[in-house]
Structure formats: structure tokens, C-alpha cells
CSV table of C-alpha atoms in Angstrom, one decimal:
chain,number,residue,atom,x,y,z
A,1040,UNK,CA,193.6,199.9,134.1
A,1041,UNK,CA,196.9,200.7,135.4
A,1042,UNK,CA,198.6,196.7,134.9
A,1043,UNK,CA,201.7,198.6,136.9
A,1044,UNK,CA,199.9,198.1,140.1
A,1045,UNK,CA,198.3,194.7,139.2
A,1046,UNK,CA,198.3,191.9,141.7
A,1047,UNK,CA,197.5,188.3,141.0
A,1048,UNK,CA,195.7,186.0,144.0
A,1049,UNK,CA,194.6,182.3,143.8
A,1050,UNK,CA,192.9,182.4,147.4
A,1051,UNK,CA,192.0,178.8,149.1
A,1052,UNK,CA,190.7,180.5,152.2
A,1053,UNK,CA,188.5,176.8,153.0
A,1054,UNK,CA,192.2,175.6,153.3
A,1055,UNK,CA,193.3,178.2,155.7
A,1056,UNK,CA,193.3,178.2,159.4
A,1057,UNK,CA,190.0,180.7,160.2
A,1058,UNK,CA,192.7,183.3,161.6
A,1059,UNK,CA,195.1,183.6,158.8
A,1060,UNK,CA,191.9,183.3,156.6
A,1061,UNK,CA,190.2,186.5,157.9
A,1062,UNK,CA,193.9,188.6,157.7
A,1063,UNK,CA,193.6,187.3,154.1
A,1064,UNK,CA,190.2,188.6,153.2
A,1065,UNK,CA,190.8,192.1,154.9
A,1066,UNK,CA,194.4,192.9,153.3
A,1067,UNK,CA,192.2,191.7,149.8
A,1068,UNK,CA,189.4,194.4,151.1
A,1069,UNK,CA,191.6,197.2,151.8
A,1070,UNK,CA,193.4,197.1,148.1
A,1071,UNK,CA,190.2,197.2,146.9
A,1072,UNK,CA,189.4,199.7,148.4
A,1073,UNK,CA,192.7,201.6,148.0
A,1074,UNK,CA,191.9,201.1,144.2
A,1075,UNK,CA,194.5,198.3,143.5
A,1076,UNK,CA,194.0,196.3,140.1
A,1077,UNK,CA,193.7,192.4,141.5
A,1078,UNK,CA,192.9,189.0,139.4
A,1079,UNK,CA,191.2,187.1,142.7
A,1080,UNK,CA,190.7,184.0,141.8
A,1081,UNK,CA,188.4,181.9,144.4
A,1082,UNK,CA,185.0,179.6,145.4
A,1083,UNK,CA,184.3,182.0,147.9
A,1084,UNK,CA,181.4,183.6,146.4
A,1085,UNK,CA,180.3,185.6,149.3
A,1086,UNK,CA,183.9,187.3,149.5
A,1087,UNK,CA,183.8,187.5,145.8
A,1088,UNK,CA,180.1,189.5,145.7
A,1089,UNK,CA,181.7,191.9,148.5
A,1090,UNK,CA,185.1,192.5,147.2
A,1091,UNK,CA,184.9,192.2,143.8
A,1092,UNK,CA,183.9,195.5,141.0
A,1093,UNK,CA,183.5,192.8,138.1
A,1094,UNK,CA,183.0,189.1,138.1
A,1095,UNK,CA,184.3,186.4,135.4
A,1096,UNK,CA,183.0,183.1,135.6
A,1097,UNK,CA,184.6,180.1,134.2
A,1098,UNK,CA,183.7,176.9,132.9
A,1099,UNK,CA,186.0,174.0,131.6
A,1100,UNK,CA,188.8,176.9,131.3
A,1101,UNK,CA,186.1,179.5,129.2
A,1102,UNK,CA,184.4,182.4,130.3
A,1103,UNK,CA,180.7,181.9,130.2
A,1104,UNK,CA,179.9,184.9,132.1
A,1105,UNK,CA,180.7,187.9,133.4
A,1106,UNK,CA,179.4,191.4,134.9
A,1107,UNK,CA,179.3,193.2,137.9
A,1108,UNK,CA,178.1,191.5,140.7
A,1109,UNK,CA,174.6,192.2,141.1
A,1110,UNK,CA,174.2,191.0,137.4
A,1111,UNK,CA,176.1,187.8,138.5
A,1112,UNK,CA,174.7,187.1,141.9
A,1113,UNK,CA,171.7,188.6,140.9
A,1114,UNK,CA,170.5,187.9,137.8
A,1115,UNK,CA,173.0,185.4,136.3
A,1116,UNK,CA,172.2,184.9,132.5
A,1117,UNK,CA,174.3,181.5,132.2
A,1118,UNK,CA,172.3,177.9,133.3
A,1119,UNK,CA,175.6,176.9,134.6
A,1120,UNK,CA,176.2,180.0,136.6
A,1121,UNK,CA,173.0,179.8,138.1
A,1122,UNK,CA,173.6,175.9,138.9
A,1123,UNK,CA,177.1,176.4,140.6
A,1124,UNK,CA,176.1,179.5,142.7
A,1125,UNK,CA,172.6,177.7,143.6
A,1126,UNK,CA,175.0,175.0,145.4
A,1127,UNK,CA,176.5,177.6,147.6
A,1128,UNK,CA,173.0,179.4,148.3
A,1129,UNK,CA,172.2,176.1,149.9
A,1130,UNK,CA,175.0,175.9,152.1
């Protein structure tokens, strides 16, 4: 991992107009797929199973899982991953 190119986001898209929301999420895309190391941080799970190459999830500051996204999304390991990304399944 090149940490020269890193970028850091904390994205609140829910909090964003739907416009400025969507220019978000493509400028995210296209780094991603230019190759561009990010840290996304966001409850957008949806965006985070289509942009992301590897998923951390968090709990009470720890990391009680992580994988690629399929392993996540798909096959979660963690009783309190599977809770919280149940609640957005739902939505």
C-alpha cells in the first residue's frame, strides 16, 4: 500500500442534499477505481459493498470483523455484524 496517495473520508451522505450526495459517491468510485488508497468511513452499506476492496467493521471502537465484501455482506462471521447489517436489509 502506497500511504503517499492515501486519502481519509468520514462520509454522512444521509446528511447531504441527494445532489451533492451522488457527486460524493462517484468522485469516491472513480479513485477507486483509479487505484487510490482510501480509509471510507460510513453506514452506507450498499456504497460500502460496491466501492469498497476490503471491509473493517467496528464495534465499541474494536474491530470485530473484517474481509472482503462478499465475506462481510455475505457470510459475516460476527453475531453483531450480522445484527447491524440485518437492520439495513430491512430498510
Amino acid at each position: 500500500m502506497n500511504l503517499q496517495h492515501l486519502r481519509y473520508f468520514v462520509v454522512e451522505l444521509a446528511r447531504m442534499q441527494h445532489y451533492v450526495a451522488e457527486v460524493i459517491r462517484s468522485v469516491i468510485q472513480d479513485l477507486a477505481k483509479d487505484g487510490v488508497t482510501m480509509v471510507v468511513v460510513t453506514h452506507e452499506m450498499a456504497f460500502a459493498r460496491d466501492v469498497a476492496d476490503r471491509v473493517i467493521v467496528m464495534d465499541g471502537g474494536v474491530i470485530v470483523e473484517q474481509g472482503r465484501p462478499e465475506e462481510i455482506f455475505g457470510d459475516a462471521q460476527n453475531e453483531r455484524t450480522r445484527a447491524f447489517l440485518s437492520s439495513f436489509a430491512q430498510n
